[in-house]
Coordinates of C-alpha atoms in Angstrom, one line a residue:
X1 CA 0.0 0.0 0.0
X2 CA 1.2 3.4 -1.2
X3 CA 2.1 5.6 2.4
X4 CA -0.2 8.1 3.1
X5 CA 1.7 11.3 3.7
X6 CA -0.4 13.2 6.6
X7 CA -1.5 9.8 8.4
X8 CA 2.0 8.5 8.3
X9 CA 4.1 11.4 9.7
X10 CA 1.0 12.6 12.2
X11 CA 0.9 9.4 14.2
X12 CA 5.0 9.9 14.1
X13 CA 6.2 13.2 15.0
X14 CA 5.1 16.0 17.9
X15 CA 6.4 18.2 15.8
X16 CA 7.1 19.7 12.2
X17 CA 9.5 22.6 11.4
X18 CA 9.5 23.8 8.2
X19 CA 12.8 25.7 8.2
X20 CA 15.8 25.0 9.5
X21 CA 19.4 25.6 8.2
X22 CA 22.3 22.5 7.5
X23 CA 25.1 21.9 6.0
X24 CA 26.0 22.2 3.1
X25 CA 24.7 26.1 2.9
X26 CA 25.9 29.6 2.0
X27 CA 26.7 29.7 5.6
X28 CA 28.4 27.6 8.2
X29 CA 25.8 26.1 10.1
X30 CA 26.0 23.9 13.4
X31 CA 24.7 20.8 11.9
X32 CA 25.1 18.8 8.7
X33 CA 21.6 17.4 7.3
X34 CA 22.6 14.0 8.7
X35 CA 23.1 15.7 12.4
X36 CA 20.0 17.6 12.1
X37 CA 17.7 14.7 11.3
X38 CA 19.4 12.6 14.2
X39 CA 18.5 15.7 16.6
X40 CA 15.1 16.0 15.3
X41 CA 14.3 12.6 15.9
X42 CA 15.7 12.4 19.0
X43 CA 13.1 14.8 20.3
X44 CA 10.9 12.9 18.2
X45 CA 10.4 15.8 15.4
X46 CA 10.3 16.3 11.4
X47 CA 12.0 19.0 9.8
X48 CA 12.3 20.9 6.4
X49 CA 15.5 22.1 5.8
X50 CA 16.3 25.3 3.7
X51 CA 19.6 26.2 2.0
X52 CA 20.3 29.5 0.0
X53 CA 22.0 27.7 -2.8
X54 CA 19.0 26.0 -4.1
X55 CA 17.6 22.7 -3.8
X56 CA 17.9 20.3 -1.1
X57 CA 15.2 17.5 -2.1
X58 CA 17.7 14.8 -3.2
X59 CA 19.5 15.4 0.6
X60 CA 16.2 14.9 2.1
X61 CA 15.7 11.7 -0.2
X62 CA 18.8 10.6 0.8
X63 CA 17.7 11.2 4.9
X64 CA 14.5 9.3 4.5
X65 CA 16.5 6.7 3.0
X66 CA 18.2 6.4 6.3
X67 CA 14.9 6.5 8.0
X68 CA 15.3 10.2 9.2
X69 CA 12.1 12.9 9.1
X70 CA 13.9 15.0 6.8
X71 CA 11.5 16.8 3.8
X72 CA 13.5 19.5 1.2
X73 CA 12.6 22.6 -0.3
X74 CA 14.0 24.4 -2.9
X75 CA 15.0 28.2 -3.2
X76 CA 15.0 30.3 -6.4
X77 CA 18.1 32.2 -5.7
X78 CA 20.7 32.5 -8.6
X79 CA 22.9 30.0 -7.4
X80 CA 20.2 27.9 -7.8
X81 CA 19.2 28.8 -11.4
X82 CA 16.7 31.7 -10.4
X83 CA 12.9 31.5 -10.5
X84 CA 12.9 28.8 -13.4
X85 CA 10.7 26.2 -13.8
X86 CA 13.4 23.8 -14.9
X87 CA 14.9 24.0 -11.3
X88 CA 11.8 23.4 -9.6
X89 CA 11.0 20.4 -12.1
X90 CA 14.6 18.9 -11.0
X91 CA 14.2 19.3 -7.7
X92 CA 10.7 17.4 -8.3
X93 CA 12.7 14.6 -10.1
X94 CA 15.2 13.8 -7.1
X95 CA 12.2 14.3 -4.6
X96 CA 12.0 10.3 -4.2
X97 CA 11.0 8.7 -1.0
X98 CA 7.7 7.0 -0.6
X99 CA 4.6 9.5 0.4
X100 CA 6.9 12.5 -0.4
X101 CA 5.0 15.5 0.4
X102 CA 4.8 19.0 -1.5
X103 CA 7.8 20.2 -1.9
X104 CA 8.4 24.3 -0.8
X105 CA 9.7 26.6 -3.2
X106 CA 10.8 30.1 -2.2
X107 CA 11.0 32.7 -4.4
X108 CA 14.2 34.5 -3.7
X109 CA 16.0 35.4 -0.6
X110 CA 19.1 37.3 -2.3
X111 CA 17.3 40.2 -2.7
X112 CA 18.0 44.0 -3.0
X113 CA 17.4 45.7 0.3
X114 CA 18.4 48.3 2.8
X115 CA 18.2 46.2 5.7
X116 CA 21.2 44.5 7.5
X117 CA 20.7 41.3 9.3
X118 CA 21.6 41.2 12.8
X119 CA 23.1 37.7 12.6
X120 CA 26.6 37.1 12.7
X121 CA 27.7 34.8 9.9
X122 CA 30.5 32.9 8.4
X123 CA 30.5 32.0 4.5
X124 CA 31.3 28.6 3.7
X125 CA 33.4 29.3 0.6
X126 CA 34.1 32.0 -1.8
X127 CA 31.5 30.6 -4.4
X128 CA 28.9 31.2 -1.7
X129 CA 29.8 34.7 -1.0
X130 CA 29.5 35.1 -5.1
X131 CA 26.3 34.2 -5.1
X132 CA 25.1 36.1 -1.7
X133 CA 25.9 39.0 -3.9
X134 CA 23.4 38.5 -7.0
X135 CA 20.0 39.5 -5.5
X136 CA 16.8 38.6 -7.6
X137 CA 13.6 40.3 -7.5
X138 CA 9.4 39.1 -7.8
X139 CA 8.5 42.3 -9.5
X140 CA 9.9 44.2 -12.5
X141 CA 10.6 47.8 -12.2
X142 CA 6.7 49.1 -12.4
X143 CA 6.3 46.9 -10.3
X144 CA 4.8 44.2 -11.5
X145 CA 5.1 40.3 -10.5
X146 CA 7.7 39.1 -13.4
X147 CA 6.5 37.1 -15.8
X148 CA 8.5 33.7 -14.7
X149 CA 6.6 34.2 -11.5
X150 CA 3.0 34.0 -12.7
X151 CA 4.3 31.0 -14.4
X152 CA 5.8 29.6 -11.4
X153 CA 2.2 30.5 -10.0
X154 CA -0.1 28.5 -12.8
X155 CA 2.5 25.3 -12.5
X156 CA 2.0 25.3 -9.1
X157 CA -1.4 24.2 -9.8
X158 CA -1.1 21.4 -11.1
X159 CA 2.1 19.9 -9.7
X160 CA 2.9 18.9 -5.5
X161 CA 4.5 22.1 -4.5
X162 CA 4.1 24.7 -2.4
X163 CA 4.9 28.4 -2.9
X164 CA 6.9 30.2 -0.3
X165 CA 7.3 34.4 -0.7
X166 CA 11.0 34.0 -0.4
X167 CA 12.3 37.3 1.0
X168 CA 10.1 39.9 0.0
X169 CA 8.8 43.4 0.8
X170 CA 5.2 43.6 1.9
X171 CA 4.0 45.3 -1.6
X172 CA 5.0 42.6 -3.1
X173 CA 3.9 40.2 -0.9
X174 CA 0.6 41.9 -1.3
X175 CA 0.4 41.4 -5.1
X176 CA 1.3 37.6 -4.8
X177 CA -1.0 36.7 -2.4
X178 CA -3.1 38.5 -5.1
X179 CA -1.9 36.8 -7.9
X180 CA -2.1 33.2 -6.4
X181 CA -5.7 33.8 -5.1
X182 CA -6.6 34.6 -8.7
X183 CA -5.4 31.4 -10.1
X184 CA -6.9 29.3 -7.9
X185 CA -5.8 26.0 -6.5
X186 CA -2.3 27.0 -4.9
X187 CA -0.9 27.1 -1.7
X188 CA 0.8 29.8 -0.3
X189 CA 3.4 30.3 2.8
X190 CA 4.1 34.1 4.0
X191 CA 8.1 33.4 4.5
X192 CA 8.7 35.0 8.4
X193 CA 6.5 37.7 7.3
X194 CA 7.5 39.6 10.6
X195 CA 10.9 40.0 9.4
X196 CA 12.2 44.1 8.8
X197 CA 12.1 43.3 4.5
X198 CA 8.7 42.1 4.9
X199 CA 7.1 43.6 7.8
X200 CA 3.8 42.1 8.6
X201 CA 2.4 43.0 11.7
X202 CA -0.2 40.1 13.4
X203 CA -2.8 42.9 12.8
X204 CA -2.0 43.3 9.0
X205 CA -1.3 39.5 9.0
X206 CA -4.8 38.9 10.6
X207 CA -6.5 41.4 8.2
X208 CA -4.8 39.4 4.9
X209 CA -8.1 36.7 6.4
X210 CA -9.0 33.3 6.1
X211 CA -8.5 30.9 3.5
X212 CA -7.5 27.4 3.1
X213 CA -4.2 28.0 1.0
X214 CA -2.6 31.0 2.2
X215 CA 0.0 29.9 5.6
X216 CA 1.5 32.4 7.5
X217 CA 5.2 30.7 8.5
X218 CA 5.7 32.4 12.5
X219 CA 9.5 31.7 13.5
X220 CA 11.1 32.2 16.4
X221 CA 14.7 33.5 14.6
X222 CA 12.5 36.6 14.2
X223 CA 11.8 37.2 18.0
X224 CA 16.0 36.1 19.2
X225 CA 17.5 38.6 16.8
X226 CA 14.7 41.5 17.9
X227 CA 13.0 42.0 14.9
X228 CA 9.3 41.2 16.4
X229 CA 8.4 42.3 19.9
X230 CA 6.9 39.0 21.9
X231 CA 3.7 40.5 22.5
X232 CA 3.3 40.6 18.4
X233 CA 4.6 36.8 18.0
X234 CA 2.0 36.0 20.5
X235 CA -0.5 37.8 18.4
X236 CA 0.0 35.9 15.7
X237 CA 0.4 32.4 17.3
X238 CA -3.0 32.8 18.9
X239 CA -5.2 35.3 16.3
X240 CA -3.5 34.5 12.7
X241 CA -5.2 31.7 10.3
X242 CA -3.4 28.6 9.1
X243 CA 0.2 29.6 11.1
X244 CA 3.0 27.1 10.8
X245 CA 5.4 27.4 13.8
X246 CA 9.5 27.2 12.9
X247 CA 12.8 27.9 13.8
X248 CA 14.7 29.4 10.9
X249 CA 18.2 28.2 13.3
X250 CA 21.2 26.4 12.4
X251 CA 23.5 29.1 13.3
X252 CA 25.8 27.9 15.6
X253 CA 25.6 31.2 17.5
X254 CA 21.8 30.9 18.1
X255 CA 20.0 28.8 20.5
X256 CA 19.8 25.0 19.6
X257 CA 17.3 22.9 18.9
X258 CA 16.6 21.8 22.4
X259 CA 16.6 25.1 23.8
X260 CA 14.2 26.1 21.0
X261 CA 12.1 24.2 21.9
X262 CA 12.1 24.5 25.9
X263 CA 12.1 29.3 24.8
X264 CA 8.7 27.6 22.5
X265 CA 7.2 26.0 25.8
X266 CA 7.4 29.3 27.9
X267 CA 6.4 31.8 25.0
X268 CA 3.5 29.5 24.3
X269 CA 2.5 29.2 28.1
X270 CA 2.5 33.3 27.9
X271 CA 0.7 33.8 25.1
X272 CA -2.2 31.3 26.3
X273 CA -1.9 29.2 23.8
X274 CA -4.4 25.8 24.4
X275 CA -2.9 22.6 23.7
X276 CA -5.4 22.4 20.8
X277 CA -3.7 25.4 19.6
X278 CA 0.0 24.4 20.0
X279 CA -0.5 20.9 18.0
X280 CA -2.3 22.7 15.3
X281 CA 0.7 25.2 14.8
X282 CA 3.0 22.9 15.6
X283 CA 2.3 19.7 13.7
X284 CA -1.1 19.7 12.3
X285 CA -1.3 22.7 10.0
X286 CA 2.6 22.3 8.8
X287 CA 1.5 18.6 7.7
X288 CA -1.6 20.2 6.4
X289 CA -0.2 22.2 4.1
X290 CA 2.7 19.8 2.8
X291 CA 0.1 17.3 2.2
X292 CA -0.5 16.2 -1.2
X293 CA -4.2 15.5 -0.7
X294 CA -6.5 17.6 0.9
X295 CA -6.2 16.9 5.2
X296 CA -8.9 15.6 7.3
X297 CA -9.5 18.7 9.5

């Protein structure tokens, strides 16, 4: 019998986070992909790693073939080929493990902006540093979603992916959401939509409202480096539709998984969140929307 994605994983794992940093990435991270499935599991987790240079969904085959909840994504940066449909099609072709899920596709995060992370990082090579340097943009210069988006947008339809905003500002965050509610039939993940490119606010996230494929990713990298105040992550854990609860770590300067996940416990006991609540933005609504076929409720 052909493994059911949602019913397998959700009788296996307390957990699912959707992004999370390994090596081999742009960056040096604290764990290889090997490491960070053995530490997921351990605390009886899944993961979705991300990496910078572009796909990861073979390494993720290669986990599961080793019996580790590790899923892959794929990001649209130039080192990766750019938003091309070609990239996303080979990173379909090496997604193979039985009851794969949808794989995520960001749109860029090299991208043209003003703002200057807080995070202290190391490149891993000089080809990495290269590529950190050739930002890619959504929107042509009136402003307009780019052509090779909108067709990202309509293949999304009909293949097992989901969209992810990549780093973008909030306009153009605004006329994707836009664009993808138009076609019909795609999901959608806000990428850390709290984070100073984007800018959400739980209010403004809140008033985006409710619909079955639009996510809103909340992780916690955003609330460590003090880019969101805690009352506003709370906001969104406990008023915001369909949110999926990460980590966006891997740095070896930022809190580990463990302690992630004991800071999660506290800021979820302050924000009042019912248990009902924590497994839906914990497990529930990240296996939700990675699921192939529509999800019990």
């Amino acid at each position: 019998m052909t493994r059911q994605f949602f019913a397998y994983w959700a009788s296996r794992l307390q957990f699912l986070d959707v992004h999370y940093h390994a090596r081999p990435d742009s960056y040096h991270r604290r764990y290889s992909a090997f490491e960070a499935g053995q530490q997921y599991a351990r605390y009886q987790g899944g993961v979705v790693l991300k990496n910078h240079l572009g796909s990861v969904s073979a390494l993720a085959a290669a986990m599961q073939e080793m019996s580790l909840p590790v899923f892959g994504s794929v990001v649209l940066n130039a080192a990766g080929g750019g938003v091309n449909l070609n990239t996303v099609r080979q990173a379909l072709s090496q997604y193979q493990f039985e009851g794969a899920p949808r794989l995520l596709v960001h749109l860029p995060t090299v991208v043209s902006t003003t703002h200057k992370s807080a995070l202290s990082r190391t490149f891993s090579n000089e080809y990495a540093r290269y590529f950190a340097g050739q930002p890619l943009s959504v929107t042509d210069e009136d402003g307009k979603l780019r052509s090779d988006v909108e067709a990202l947008i309509h293949f999304a339809r009909h293949h097992d992916i989901v969209l992810s905003s990549g780093h973008t500002s909030k306009d153009q965050t605004l006329r994707l959401i836009e664009a993808v509610e138009r076609v019909d039939g795609v999901r959608l993940m806000l990428n850390q939509p709290a984070n100073p490119i984007t800018g959400f606010s739980a209010a403004e996230l809140r008033a985006l409202g409710e619909y079955d494929w639009l996510y809103v990713e909340q992780c916690a990298l955003t609330l460590y480096l003090g880019y969101q105040t805690p009352q506003d992550m709370y906001d969104v854990l406990t008023q915001v539709n369909n949110v999926v609860y990460s980590s966006d770590l891997g740095q070896p300067a930022q809190p580990d998984i463990g302690e992630w996940l004991e800071d999660s416990r506290r800021w979820f006991q302050a924000s009042g969140l019912s248990a009902e609540r924590i497994d839906a933005v914990t497990r529930l609504n990240p296996l939700r929307m990675l699921d192939p076929e529509p999800s019990p409720d």
